[in-house]
Amino acid sequence: MTDQKNDNSEQGILWEVFVQAKPGLAHKHSGSLHATDAEMALKSARDVYTRRSEGVSIWVVPATEITATTEGDSDSFFDPADDKVYRHPTFYTVPEGVKYL
Amino acid sequence: MTEEKALYNYLIRLGDNALILGQRLGEWCGHAHQLESDIALTNVALDQIGQARLLLSEAANLQGEGKSEDHLAFHRDEQDFRNNLLVEMENGDFGQTITRQFLFDVYQYHLLKAFCKSENDFLKAFAEKSIKEVTYHRSLSRDWMVRLGDGTENSHQKMQDAINLLWQYTGELFEMDESDEVLMEAGIVPDLSEIKSIWDKEVKTVIDEATLAIPDTRGFMATGARKKGEHTEYMGYILSEMQYLPRSMPDAKW
């Protein structure tokens, strides 16, 4: 409760939940939930997002702490990459048996 | 009393605690103040039901009359149940449920920890599996005790009311009888008075941290009630809801 003093919602603030499915893999966004503090967010994330053995590690982040691109950024951020096929490693043969590439 | 009979009695006691608490927590399904808590409480309920299944199956095996866990859960009457009165207590508000859960979680955790050293193979294996679940339950309810006790004026008062109501049912958790003595002699179960001193210390630490107070209770409810199969007024309602379907349709299957 000390974490978020400016919270005026009865449900707490919004947290984004990232779950790692196996050791070595990246944490992936699973969804979000409401909690009043980080410890509560972590426990709720465990109960809501990993009760069917989906994960081995959880990150929770206050949604307000995430800085995101906006739709208006799209033209300058992403379009320039469209016509640069040479940036894709398509000129290599990927050895068999390589996972998670 | 033979060791086998004592173990049967003990397993029924543990199994009934898990079953009735699981049933009580299940009542929260769809009713908690937010989805997160709803799922958290019903997760704990399912863990308790899972434990009840293991315990009552083993009790049915020991009994050797060809009965199943379901028979023990659904076809015994109120006076045959041996759970502690604490687990029958009403859910009340969320704070009251959390308080009941916390008082029981600390008890169950230390009991399971002791069973991990049991001479009985079943009880040892059961404890090693279940203690992981109960470690989480205990951490969850501890957090909420502190969060609500040391929260707003309103939440603090509700938590204090819950402790004042439930405290008188905690003494019964540590009552021992002949079954305890037979099994303690064989190194199968712990002396509950030892569990009580650990429980007292841990519960007090958390209640202090939650800025709450242990009530000045002069006596505890229901001394020796379990031996006679006596329950609170709530038990009949719990059983009628839990047992209605299997009793009215005995061969019903999923």
Short mmCIF file of C-alpha atoms in Angstrom, two decimals:
data_model
loop_
_atom_site.label_atom_id
_atom_site.label_comp_id
_atom_site.label_asym_id
_atom_site.label_seq_id
_atom_site.Cartn_x
_atom_site.Cartn_y
_atom_site.Cartn_z
CA MET A 1 0.00 0.00 0.00
CA THR A 2 2.95 2.25 0.36
CA ASP A 3 4.01 1.62 -3.24
CA GLN A 4 1.28 3.59 -4.92
CA LYS A 5 0.17 6.53 -2.82
CA ASN A 6 -1.68 8.26 -5.62
CA ASP A 7 -3.99 5.35 -6.22
CA ASN A 8 -7.64 6.26 -5.85
CA SER A 9 -9.16 3.10 -7.25
CA GLU A 10 -10.64 0.52 -4.89
CA GLN A 11 -9.23 -2.25 -7.05
CA GLY A 12 -5.68 -0.90 -6.96
CA ILE A 13 -3.70 0.05 -10.02
CA LEU A 14 -3.25 -1.88 -13.24
CA TRP A 15 -0.23 -4.19 -13.55
CA GLU A 16 1.03 -5.91 -16.67
CA VAL A 17 2.07 -9.53 -16.21
CA PHE A 18 4.93 -11.26 -18.03
CA VAL A 19 5.39 -15.01 -17.67
CA GLN A 20 8.43 -17.10 -18.55
CA ALA A 21 7.28 -20.53 -19.72
CA LYS A 22 10.65 -22.31 -19.40
CA PRO A 23 14.10 -21.36 -18.13
CA GLY A 24 16.04 -19.58 -20.86
CA LEU A 25 13.01 -18.30 -22.76
CA ALA A 26 11.95 -14.68 -22.78
CA HIS A 27 9.17 -13.49 -20.48
CA LYS A 28 6.03 -13.02 -22.53
CA HIS A 29 3.14 -10.71 -21.86
CA SER A 30 0.25 -12.77 -20.47
CA GLY A 31 -2.26 -10.11 -19.52
CA SER A 32 -2.98 -7.65 -16.77
CA LEU A 33 -4.56 -7.45 -13.33
CA HIS A 34 -5.38 -5.04 -10.53
CA ALA A 35 -3.44 -4.91 -7.26
CA THR A 36 -2.58 -2.39 -4.58
CA ASP A 37 1.10 -3.35 -4.26
CA ALA A 38 3.81 -5.33 -6.01
CA GLU A 39 3.67 -8.37 -3.73
CA MET A 40 -0.09 -8.64 -4.20
CA ALA A 41 0.35 -8.27 -7.97
CA LEU A 42 2.90 -11.08 -8.01
CA LYS A 43 0.69 -13.44 -6.01
CA SER A 44 -2.39 -12.61 -8.06
CA ALA A 45 -0.38 -13.16 -11.24
CA ARG A 46 0.64 -16.57 -9.94
CA ASP A 47 -2.98 -17.47 -9.22
CA VAL A 48 -4.48 -16.03 -12.38
CA TYR A 49 -1.83 -16.77 -15.03
CA THR A 50 0.19 -19.82 -13.90
CA ARG A 51 -2.31 -22.16 -12.23
CA ARG A 52 -2.17 -24.54 -15.18
CA SER A 53 1.64 -24.77 -15.06
CA GLU A 54 2.20 -22.03 -17.63
CA GLY A 55 5.31 -20.63 -16.06
CA VAL A 56 8.48 -20.79 -14.01
CA SER A 57 9.02 -17.06 -13.47
CA ILE A 58 6.79 -13.97 -13.35
CA TRP A 59 7.41 -10.25 -13.82
CA VAL A 60 4.83 -7.66 -12.86
CA VAL A 61 5.13 -4.05 -13.97
CA PRO A 62 2.82 -1.13 -13.17
CA ALA A 63 1.10 -0.36 -16.46
CA THR A 64 1.88 3.34 -16.00
CA GLU A 65 5.62 2.53 -16.02
CA ILE A 66 5.47 1.22 -19.55
CA THR A 67 6.34 3.74 -22.27
CA ALA A 68 4.77 2.71 -25.54
CA THR A 69 4.84 3.91 -29.12
CA THR A 70 1.71 5.56 -30.40
CA GLU A 71 -0.04 5.09 -33.70
CA GLY A 72 1.32 8.44 -34.82
CA ASP A 73 4.86 7.10 -34.50
CA SER A 74 4.23 4.30 -36.97
CA ASP A 75 5.38 6.07 -40.13
CA SER A 76 8.76 7.13 -38.81
CA PHE A 77 9.38 4.15 -36.51
CA PHE A 78 8.42 1.15 -38.58
CA ASP A 79 7.86 1.94 -42.24
CA PRO A 80 11.55 2.55 -43.09
CA ALA A 81 12.30 -1.11 -42.27
CA ASP A 82 9.79 -2.37 -44.83
CA ASP A 83 12.02 -2.11 -47.91
CA LYS A 84 15.26 -3.34 -46.35
CA VAL A 85 15.10 -7.08 -46.91
CA TYR A 86 18.89 -7.35 -46.56
CA ARG A 87 18.44 -6.88 -42.82
CA HIS A 88 16.76 -10.28 -42.57
CA PRO A 89 19.06 -13.28 -42.23
CA THR A 90 17.40 -15.00 -45.17
CA PHE A 91 20.68 -15.56 -47.00
CA TYR A 92 21.87 -18.13 -44.48
CA THR A 93 20.92 -21.78 -44.06
CA VAL A 94 19.74 -22.40 -40.53
CA PRO A 95 21.17 -25.69 -39.24
CA GLU A 96 18.60 -28.33 -38.38
CA GLY A 97 17.68 -28.68 -34.76
CA VAL A 98 18.15 -25.03 -33.84
CA LYS A 99 15.23 -23.95 -31.72
CA TYR A 100 13.87 -20.57 -30.68
CA LEU A 101 15.56 -18.66 -33.51
CA MET B 1 -6.46 -48.80 20.65
CA THR B 2 -4.51 -50.35 17.76
CA GLU B 3 -2.14 -48.22 15.75
CA GLU B 4 -4.23 -48.87 12.66
CA LYS B 5 -7.43 -47.60 14.29
CA ALA B 6 -5.59 -44.55 15.65
CA LEU B 7 -4.22 -43.76 12.19
CA TYR B 8 -7.67 -44.10 10.67
CA ASN B 9 -9.06 -41.64 13.21
CA TYR B 10 -6.21 -39.24 12.56
CA LEU B 11 -6.56 -39.37 8.77
CA ILE B 12 -10.29 -38.74 9.05
CA ARG B 13 -9.57 -35.73 11.23
CA LEU B 14 -7.05 -34.28 8.74
CA GLY B 15 -9.20 -35.19 5.75
CA ASP B 16 -12.32 -33.61 7.22
CA ASN B 17 -10.45 -30.39 7.99
CA ALA B 18 -9.27 -30.16 4.39
CA LEU B 19 -12.66 -31.13 2.96
CA ILE B 20 -14.77 -28.72 5.01
CA LEU B 21 -12.36 -25.82 4.60
CA GLY B 22 -12.24 -26.49 0.86
CA GLN B 23 -16.04 -26.51 0.72
CA ARG B 24 -16.20 -23.24 2.67
CA LEU B 25 -13.65 -21.52 0.42
CA GLY B 26 -15.47 -22.82 -2.65
CA GLU B 27 -18.46 -20.74 -1.58
CA TRP B 28 -16.44 -17.69 -2.64
CA CYS B 29 -16.43 -18.77 -6.27
CA GLY B 30 -17.94 -15.86 -8.20
CA HIS B 31 -18.44 -13.74 -5.08
CA ALA B 32 -15.09 -12.18 -4.14
CA HIS B 33 -14.51 -8.43 -4.44
CA GLN B 34 -12.28 -8.83 -7.47
CA LEU B 35 -11.45 -11.52 -9.98
CA GLU B 36 -7.90 -11.88 -8.64
CA SER B 37 -9.06 -12.72 -5.10
CA ASP B 38 -11.84 -14.92 -6.40
CA ILE B 39 -9.32 -17.09 -8.23
CA ALA B 40 -6.85 -17.01 -5.33
CA LEU B 41 -9.43 -18.30 -2.82
CA THR B 42 -10.78 -20.98 -5.12
CA ASN B 43 -7.20 -22.10 -5.88
CA VAL B 44 -6.72 -22.64 -2.17
CA ALA B 45 -10.09 -24.43 -2.06
CA LEU B 46 -9.00 -26.82 -4.80
CA ASP B 47 -5.70 -27.51 -3.03
CA GLN B 48 -7.64 -28.40 0.12
CA ILE B 49 -10.04 -30.65 -1.78
CA GLY B 50 -7.04 -32.37 -3.39
CA GLN B 51 -5.55 -32.99 0.04
CA ALA B 52 -8.88 -34.24 1.35
CA ARG B 53 -9.04 -36.77 -1.48
CA LEU B 54 -5.62 -38.22 -0.66
CA LEU B 55 -6.36 -38.39 3.06
CA LEU B 56 -9.85 -39.86 2.80
CA SER B 57 -8.75 -42.41 0.16
CA GLU B 58 -6.02 -43.60 2.49
CA ALA B 59 -8.50 -43.71 5.38
CA ALA B 60 -10.88 -45.79 3.25
CA ASN B 61 -8.01 -48.18 2.38
CA LEU B 62 -7.15 -48.59 6.05
CA GLN B 63 -10.78 -49.18 6.91
CA GLY B 64 -10.75 -52.11 4.47
CA GLU B 65 -14.50 -52.22 3.93
CA GLY B 66 -14.26 -51.49 0.23
CA LYS B 67 -15.55 -47.95 0.63
CA SER B 68 -14.21 -44.99 -1.34
CA GLU B 69 -13.16 -41.44 -0.52
CA ASP B 70 -16.53 -40.34 -1.92
CA HIS B 71 -18.35 -42.58 0.49
CA LEU B 72 -16.52 -40.98 3.40
CA ALA B 73 -17.11 -37.47 2.11
CA PHE B 74 -20.73 -37.76 1.05
CA HIS B 75 -22.31 -40.57 3.02
CA ARG B 76 -21.28 -39.82 6.58
CA ASP B 77 -23.55 -37.83 8.86
CA GLU B 78 -22.67 -34.75 10.83
CA GLN B 79 -21.74 -36.57 14.04
CA ASP B 80 -19.23 -38.74 12.13
CA PHE B 81 -17.19 -35.75 10.94
CA ARG B 82 -14.06 -34.99 12.95
CA ASN B 83 -12.96 -31.61 11.60
CA ASN B 84 -12.06 -28.69 13.84
CA LEU B 85 -14.79 -26.15 14.44
CA LEU B 86 -12.62 -23.34 13.06
CA VAL B 87 -12.96 -24.60 9.48
CA GLU B 88 -16.76 -24.68 9.70
CA MET B 89 -16.99 -21.06 10.67
CA GLU B 90 -18.85 -18.79 8.28
CA ASN B 91 -16.91 -17.01 5.54
CA GLY B 92 -18.26 -13.68 6.77
CA ASP B 93 -16.60 -10.84 4.89
CA PHE B 94 -13.31 -11.25 3.00
CA GLY B 95 -11.35 -10.25 6.12
CA GLN B 96 -13.01 -12.93 8.21
CA THR B 97 -12.25 -15.58 5.60
CA ILE B 98 -8.62 -14.42 5.45
CA THR B 99 -8.33 -14.49 9.24
CA ARG B 100 -9.75 -18.02 9.45
CA GLN B 101 -7.40 -19.04 6.65
CA PHE B 102 -4.35 -17.48 8.27
CA LEU B 103 -4.99 -19.10 11.66
CA PHE B 104 -5.45 -22.46 9.95
CA ASP B 105 -2.60 -22.09 7.41
CA VAL B 106 0.02 -21.56 10.11
CA TYR B 107 -1.33 -24.60 11.97
CA GLN B 108 -1.44 -26.77 8.86
CA TYR B 109 2.01 -25.68 7.71
CA HIS B 110 3.74 -26.66 10.94
CA LEU B 111 1.77 -29.87 11.18
CA LEU B 112 2.86 -30.87 7.67
CA LYS B 113 6.44 -29.92 8.45
CA ALA B 114 6.33 -32.36 11.35
CA PHE B 115 4.73 -35.06 9.17
CA CYS B 116 7.72 -34.78 6.81
CA LYS B 117 9.63 -36.63 9.54
CA SER B 118 6.87 -39.18 10.17
CA GLU B 119 7.59 -42.90 10.49
CA ASN B 120 4.49 -43.51 8.38
CA ASP B 121 5.26 -43.62 4.65
CA PHE B 122 1.89 -42.33 3.49
CA LEU B 123 1.83 -39.39 5.88
CA LYS B 124 5.41 -38.49 5.00
CA ALA B 125 4.77 -38.56 1.24
CA PHE B 126 1.50 -36.67 1.70
CA ALA B 127 3.24 -33.95 3.70
CA GLU B 128 6.13 -33.57 1.27
CA LYS B 129 3.66 -32.98 -1.55
CA SER B 130 1.20 -30.78 0.33
CA ILE B 131 3.63 -28.54 2.16
CA LYS B 132 4.44 -26.70 -1.07
CA GLU B 133 0.78 -25.78 -1.47
CA VAL B 134 0.37 -24.78 2.14
CA THR B 135 3.57 -22.70 2.11
CA TYR B 136 1.89 -20.57 -0.54
CA HIS B 137 -1.45 -20.42 1.31
CA ARG B 138 0.34 -19.26 4.43
CA SER B 139 2.21 -16.57 2.55
CA LEU B 140 -0.97 -15.38 0.82
CA SER B 141 -3.05 -15.13 4.00
CA ARG B 142 -0.15 -13.56 5.94
CA ASP B 143 0.14 -10.80 3.33
CA TRP B 144 -3.57 -10.07 3.51
CA MET B 145 -3.56 -10.04 7.33
CA VAL B 146 -0.93 -7.30 7.28
CA ARG B 147 -2.40 -5.47 4.29
CA LEU B 148 -5.86 -5.25 5.83
CA GLY B 149 -4.88 -5.04 9.50
CA ASP B 150 -2.43 -2.23 8.79
CA GLY B 151 -4.70 -0.75 6.12
CA THR B 152 -7.54 1.70 6.53
CA GLU B 153 -9.44 2.32 9.76
CA ASN B 154 -12.33 0.32 8.33
CA SER B 155 -10.24 -2.68 7.26
CA HIS B 156 -8.36 -2.65 10.57
CA GLN B 157 -11.62 -2.79 12.54
CA LYS B 158 -13.01 -5.62 10.39
CA MET B 159 -9.84 -7.67 10.91
CA GLN B 160 -9.91 -7.09 14.66
CA ASP B 161 -13.59 -8.16 14.76
CA ALA B 162 -12.66 -11.32 12.85
CA ILE B 163 -9.85 -12.21 15.26
CA ASN B 164 -12.10 -11.53 18.25
CA LEU B 165 -14.70 -13.89 16.80
CA LEU B 166 -12.40 -16.69 15.65
CA TRP B 167 -9.78 -16.75 18.38
CA GLN B 168 -11.93 -18.84 20.72
CA TYR B 169 -11.97 -21.64 18.14
CA THR B 170 -8.17 -21.93 17.92
CA GLY B 171 -7.67 -23.80 21.19
CA GLU B 172 -9.37 -26.86 19.77
CA LEU B 173 -6.73 -27.20 17.05
CA PHE B 174 -4.27 -28.44 19.65
CA GLU B 175 -6.47 -30.83 21.63
CA MET B 176 -5.13 -34.36 21.73
CA ASP B 177 -6.76 -37.70 22.48
CA GLU B 178 -5.90 -41.38 22.64
CA SER B 179 -5.26 -41.57 18.88
CA ASP B 180 -2.62 -38.87 19.21
CA GLU B 181 -0.93 -40.72 22.05
CA VAL B 182 -0.78 -44.04 20.20
CA LEU B 183 0.64 -42.40 17.07
CA MET B 184 3.08 -40.17 18.95
CA GLU B 185 4.44 -43.27 20.66
CA ALA B 186 5.12 -44.75 17.21
CA GLY B 187 6.81 -41.59 15.92
CA ILE B 188 4.06 -41.04 13.34
CA VAL B 189 2.61 -37.71 14.48
CA PRO B 190 3.95 -34.77 16.51
CA ASP B 191 2.96 -33.60 19.96
CA LEU B 192 0.44 -30.84 19.25
CA SER B 193 1.58 -28.89 22.30
CA GLU B 194 4.92 -28.42 20.51
CA ILE B 195 3.10 -27.28 17.37
CA LYS B 196 1.12 -24.88 19.55
CA SER B 197 4.19 -23.06 20.85
CA ILE B 198 5.48 -22.54 17.29
CA TRP B 199 2.00 -21.48 16.15
CA ASP B 200 1.58 -19.04 19.05
CA LYS B 201 4.85 -17.35 18.23
CA GLU B 202 4.28 -17.03 14.49
CA VAL B 203 0.67 -15.92 14.78
CA LYS B 204 1.59 -13.30 17.34
CA THR B 205 4.38 -11.92 15.14
CA VAL B 206 2.02 -11.46 12.20
CA ILE B 207 -0.82 -10.06 14.29
CA ASP B 208 1.63 -7.55 15.77
CA GLU B 209 2.86 -6.60 12.32
CA ALA B 210 -0.74 -6.15 11.23
CA THR B 211 -1.18 -3.74 14.18
CA LEU B 212 -3.93 -5.99 15.53
CA ALA B 213 -4.35 -7.46 19.00
CA ILE B 214 -4.91 -10.97 20.28
CA PRO B 215 -8.13 -10.92 22.30
CA ASP B 216 -8.16 -11.58 25.99
CA THR B 217 -10.03 -14.84 25.60
CA ARG B 218 -10.67 -16.58 28.89
CA GLY B 219 -11.84 -19.88 27.51
CA PHE B 220 -11.87 -21.74 24.25
CA MET B 221 -14.90 -23.17 22.50
CA ALA B 222 -15.80 -26.80 22.35
CA THR B 223 -13.30 -28.64 24.46
CA GLY B 224 -13.59 -32.30 23.56
CA ALA B 225 -16.44 -31.66 21.09
CA ARG B 226 -14.70 -33.39 18.23
CA LYS B 227 -14.52 -36.68 20.09
CA LYS B 228 -18.30 -36.70 20.42
CA GLY B 229 -18.91 -35.49 16.89
CA GLU B 230 -20.34 -32.17 18.02
CA HIS B 231 -20.32 -29.28 15.61
CA THR B 232 -21.41 -25.68 15.30
CA GLU B 233 -24.83 -24.80 13.92
CA TYR B 234 -23.18 -24.22 10.51
CA MET B 235 -22.12 -27.80 9.87
CA GLY B 236 -25.55 -29.11 8.90
CA TYR B 237 -25.89 -26.46 6.21
CA ILE B 238 -22.44 -27.18 4.81
CA LEU B 239 -23.15 -30.90 4.58
CA SER B 240 -26.62 -30.52 3.11
CA GLU B 241 -25.19 -28.46 0.27
CA MET B 242 -22.13 -30.65 -0.20
CA GLN B 243 -23.89 -34.00 0.09
CA TYR B 244 -27.22 -33.32 -1.57
CA LEU B 245 -26.35 -34.45 -5.08
CA PRO B 246 -24.48 -37.69 -4.30
CA ARG B 247 -27.19 -38.68 -1.82
CA SER B 248 -30.15 -38.00 -4.06
CA MET B 249 -28.44 -39.53 -7.10
CA PRO B 250 -26.04 -42.13 -5.68
CA ASP B 251 -24.67 -43.37 -8.99
CA ALA B 252 -24.35 -39.99 -10.68
CA LYS B 253 -21.13 -39.69 -12.69
CA TRP B 254 -19.45 -36.78 -14.45
#
